[in-house]
XYZ file of N, CA and C in Angstrom:
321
model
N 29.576 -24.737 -27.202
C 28.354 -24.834 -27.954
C 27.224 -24.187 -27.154
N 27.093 -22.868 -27.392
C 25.818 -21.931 -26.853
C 24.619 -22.676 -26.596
N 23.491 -22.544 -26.224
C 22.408 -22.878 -26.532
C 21.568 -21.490 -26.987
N 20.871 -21.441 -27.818
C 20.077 -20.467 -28.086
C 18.666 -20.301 -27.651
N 18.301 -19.419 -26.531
C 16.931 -19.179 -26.045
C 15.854 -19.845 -26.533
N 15.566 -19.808 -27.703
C 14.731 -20.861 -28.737
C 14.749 -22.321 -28.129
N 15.880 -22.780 -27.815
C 16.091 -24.888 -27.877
C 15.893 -24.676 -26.018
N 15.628 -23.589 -25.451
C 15.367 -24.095 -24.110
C 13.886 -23.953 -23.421
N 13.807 -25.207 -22.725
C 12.560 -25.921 -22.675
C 11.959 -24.592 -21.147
N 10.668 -24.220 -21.037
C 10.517 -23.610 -20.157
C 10.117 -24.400 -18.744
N 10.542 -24.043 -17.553
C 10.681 -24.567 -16.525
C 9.061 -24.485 -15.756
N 8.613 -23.747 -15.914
C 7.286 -23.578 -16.084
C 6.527 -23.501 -16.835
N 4.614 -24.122 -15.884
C 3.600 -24.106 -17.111
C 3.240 -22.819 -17.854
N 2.808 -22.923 -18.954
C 2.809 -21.601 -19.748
C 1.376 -21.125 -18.821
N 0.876 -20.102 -18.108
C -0.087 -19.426 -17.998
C -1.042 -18.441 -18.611
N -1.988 -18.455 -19.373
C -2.599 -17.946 -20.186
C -3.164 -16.449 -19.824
N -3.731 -16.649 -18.186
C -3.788 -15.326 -17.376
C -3.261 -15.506 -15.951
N -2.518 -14.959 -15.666
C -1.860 -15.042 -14.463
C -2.686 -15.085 -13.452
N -3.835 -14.650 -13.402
C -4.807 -14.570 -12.165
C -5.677 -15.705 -11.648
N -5.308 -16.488 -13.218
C -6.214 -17.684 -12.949
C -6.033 -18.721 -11.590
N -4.874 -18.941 -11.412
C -4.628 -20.000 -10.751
C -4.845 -19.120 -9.579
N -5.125 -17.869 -9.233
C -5.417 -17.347 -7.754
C -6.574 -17.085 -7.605
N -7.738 -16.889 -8.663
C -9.091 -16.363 -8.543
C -9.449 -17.763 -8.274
N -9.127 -18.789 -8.862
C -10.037 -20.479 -8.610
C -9.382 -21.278 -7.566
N -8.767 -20.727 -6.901
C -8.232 -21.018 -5.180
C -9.395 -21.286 -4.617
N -9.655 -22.200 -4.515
C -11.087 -22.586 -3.045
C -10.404 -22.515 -1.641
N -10.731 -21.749 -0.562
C -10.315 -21.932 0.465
C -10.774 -23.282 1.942
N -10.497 -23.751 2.174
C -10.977 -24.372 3.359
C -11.416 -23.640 4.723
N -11.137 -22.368 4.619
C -11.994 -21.429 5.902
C -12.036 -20.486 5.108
N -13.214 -19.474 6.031
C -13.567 -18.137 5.644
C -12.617 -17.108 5.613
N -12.274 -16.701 4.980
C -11.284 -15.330 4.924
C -12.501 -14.018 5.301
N -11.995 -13.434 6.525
C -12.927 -12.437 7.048
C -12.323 -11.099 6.957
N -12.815 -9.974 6.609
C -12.401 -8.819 6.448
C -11.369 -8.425 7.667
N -11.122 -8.673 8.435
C -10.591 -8.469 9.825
C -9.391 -8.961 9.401
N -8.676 -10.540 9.057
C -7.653 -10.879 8.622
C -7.139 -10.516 7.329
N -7.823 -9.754 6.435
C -7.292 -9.026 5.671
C -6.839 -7.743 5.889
N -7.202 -6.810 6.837
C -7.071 -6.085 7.259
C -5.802 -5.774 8.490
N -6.037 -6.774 8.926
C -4.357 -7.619 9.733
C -3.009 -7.483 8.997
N -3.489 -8.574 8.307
C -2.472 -8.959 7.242
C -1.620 -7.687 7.029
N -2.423 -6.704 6.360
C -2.169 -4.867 5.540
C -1.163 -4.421 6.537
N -2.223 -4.162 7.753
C -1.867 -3.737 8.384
C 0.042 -3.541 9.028
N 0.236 -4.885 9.167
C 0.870 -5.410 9.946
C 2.458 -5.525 8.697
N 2.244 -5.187 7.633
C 2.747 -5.828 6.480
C 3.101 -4.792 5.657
N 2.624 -3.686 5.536
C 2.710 -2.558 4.592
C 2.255 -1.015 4.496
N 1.222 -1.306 5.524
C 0.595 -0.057 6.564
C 1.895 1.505 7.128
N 1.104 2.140 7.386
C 2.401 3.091 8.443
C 2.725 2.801 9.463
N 3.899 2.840 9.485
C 4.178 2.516 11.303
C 4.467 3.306 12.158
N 4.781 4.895 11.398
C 5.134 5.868 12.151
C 5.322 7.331 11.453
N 5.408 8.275 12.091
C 5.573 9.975 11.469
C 6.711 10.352 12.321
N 7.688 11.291 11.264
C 8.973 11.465 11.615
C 8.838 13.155 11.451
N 9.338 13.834 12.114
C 9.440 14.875 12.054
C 10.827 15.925 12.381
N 11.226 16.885 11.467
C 12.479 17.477 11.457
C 12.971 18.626 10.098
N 13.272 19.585 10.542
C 13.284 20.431 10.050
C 12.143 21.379 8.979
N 11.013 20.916 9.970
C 10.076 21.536 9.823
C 8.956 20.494 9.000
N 9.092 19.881 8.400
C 8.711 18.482 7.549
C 8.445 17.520 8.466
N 6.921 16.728 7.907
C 6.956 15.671 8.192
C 6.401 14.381 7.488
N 7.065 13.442 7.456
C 6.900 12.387 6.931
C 6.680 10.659 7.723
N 6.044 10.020 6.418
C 5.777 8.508 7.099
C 6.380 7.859 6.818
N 6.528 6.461 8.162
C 6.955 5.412 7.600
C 6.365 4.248 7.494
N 6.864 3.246 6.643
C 6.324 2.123 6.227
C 6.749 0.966 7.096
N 5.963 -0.106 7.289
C 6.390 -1.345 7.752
C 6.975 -2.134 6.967
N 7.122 -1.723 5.685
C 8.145 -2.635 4.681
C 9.421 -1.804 4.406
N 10.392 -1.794 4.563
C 11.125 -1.221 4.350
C 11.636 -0.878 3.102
N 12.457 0.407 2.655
C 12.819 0.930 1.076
C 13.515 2.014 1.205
N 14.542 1.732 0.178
C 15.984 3.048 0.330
C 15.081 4.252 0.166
N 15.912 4.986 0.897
C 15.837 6.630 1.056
C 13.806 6.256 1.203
N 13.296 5.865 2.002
C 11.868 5.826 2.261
C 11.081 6.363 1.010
N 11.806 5.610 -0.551
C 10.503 6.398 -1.693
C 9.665 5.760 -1.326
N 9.859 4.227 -1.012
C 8.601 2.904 -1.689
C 7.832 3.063 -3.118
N 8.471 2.653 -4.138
C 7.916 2.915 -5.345
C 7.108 1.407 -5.443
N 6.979 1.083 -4.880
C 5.656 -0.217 -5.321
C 4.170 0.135 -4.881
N 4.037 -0.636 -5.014
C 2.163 -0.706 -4.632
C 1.361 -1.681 -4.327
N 0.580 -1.626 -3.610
C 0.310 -3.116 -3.245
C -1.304 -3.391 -3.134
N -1.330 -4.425 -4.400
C -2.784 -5.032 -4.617
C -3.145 -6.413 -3.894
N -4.449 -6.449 -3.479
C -5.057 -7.623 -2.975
C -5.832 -8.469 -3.915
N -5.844 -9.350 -4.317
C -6.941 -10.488 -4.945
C -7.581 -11.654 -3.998
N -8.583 -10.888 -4.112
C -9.290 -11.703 -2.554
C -10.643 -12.558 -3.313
N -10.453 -13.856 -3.290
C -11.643 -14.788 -3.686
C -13.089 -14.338 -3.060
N -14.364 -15.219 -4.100
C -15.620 -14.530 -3.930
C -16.050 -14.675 -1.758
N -16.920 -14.084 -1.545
C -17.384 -14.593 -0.530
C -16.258 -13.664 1.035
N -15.807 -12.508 0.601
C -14.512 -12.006 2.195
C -15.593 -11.381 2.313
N -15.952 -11.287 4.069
C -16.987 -10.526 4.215
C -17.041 -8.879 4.296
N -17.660 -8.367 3.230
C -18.002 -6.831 3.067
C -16.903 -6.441 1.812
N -16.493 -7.236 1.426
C -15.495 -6.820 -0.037
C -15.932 -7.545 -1.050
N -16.221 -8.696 -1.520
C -16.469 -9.720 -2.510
C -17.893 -10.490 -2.220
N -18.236 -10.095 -3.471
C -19.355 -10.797 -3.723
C -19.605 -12.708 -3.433
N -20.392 -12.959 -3.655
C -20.192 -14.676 -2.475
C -20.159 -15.559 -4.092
N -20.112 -14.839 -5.281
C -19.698 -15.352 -6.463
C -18.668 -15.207 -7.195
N -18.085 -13.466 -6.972
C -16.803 -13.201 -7.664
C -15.712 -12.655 -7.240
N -14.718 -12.659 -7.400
C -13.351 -12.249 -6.588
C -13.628 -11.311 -7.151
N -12.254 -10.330 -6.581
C -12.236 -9.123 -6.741
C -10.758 -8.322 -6.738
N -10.077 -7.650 -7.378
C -8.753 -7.257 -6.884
C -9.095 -5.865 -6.303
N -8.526 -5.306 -5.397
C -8.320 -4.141 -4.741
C -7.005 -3.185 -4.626
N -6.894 -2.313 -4.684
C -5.483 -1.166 -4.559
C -5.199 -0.979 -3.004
N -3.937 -1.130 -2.079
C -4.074 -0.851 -0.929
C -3.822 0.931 -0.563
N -4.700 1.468 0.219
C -3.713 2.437 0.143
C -3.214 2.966 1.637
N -2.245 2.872 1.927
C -1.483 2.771 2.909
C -2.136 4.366 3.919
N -2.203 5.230 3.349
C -1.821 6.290 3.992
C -3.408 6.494 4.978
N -4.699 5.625 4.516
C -5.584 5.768 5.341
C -5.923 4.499 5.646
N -5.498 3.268 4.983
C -5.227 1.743 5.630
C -6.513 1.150 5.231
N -7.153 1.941 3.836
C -8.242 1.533 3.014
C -7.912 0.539 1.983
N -8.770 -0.062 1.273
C -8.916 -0.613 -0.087
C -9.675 0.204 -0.859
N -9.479 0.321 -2.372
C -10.367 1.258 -2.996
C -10.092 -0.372 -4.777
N -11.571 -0.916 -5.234
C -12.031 -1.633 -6.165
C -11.074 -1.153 -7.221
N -10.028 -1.936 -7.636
C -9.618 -1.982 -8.895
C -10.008 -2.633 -9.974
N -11.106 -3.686 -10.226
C -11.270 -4.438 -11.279
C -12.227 -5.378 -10.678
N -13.152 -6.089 -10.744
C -13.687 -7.501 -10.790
C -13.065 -8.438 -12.047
């Protein structure tokens, strides 16, 4: 006796916007531009330039077959990180690895 997708109960709360439950995160310390910048760093950043047969290429601190890395990696950082977010509104950001910047994707 199957069950049909329909009669099963979801294991999780339904979320209306996914961001919610991370933008209304209150922190108990300051998140400072420096530990965000760590974090990147240390996590998804380059770690190195390879060179050979005339080519050269980077690598990542996250690892990925044949070095494409087809992901991308965004930050949602609550109001108030110093020199990124306003001390009222979060903010999401785009990382971009190859100069170890953030560039404003959205408020």
């Amino acid at each position: 006796n199957a069950t049909k997708p329909t009669d099963v109960e979801p294991c999780l709360p339904r979320i209306d916007n996914i961001y919610d439950p991370l933008l209304s995160t209150h922190f108990k310390q300051h998140v400072s531009l420096n530990s965000v910048s760590n974090l990147l760093f240390h996590s998804v950043a380059l770690s190195a330039w390879k060179q050979g047969y005339g080519e050269a290429w980077s690598l990542r601190c996250n690892p990925s077959s044949g070095n494409l890395h087809p992901t991308e990696f965004y930050v949602i950082l609550p109001a108030g990180v110093d020199g990124l977010t306003s001390q009222t509104r979060p903010a999401i950001f785009h990382y971009l690895p190859f100069t170890h910047s953030l560039t404003l994707s959205t408020l």
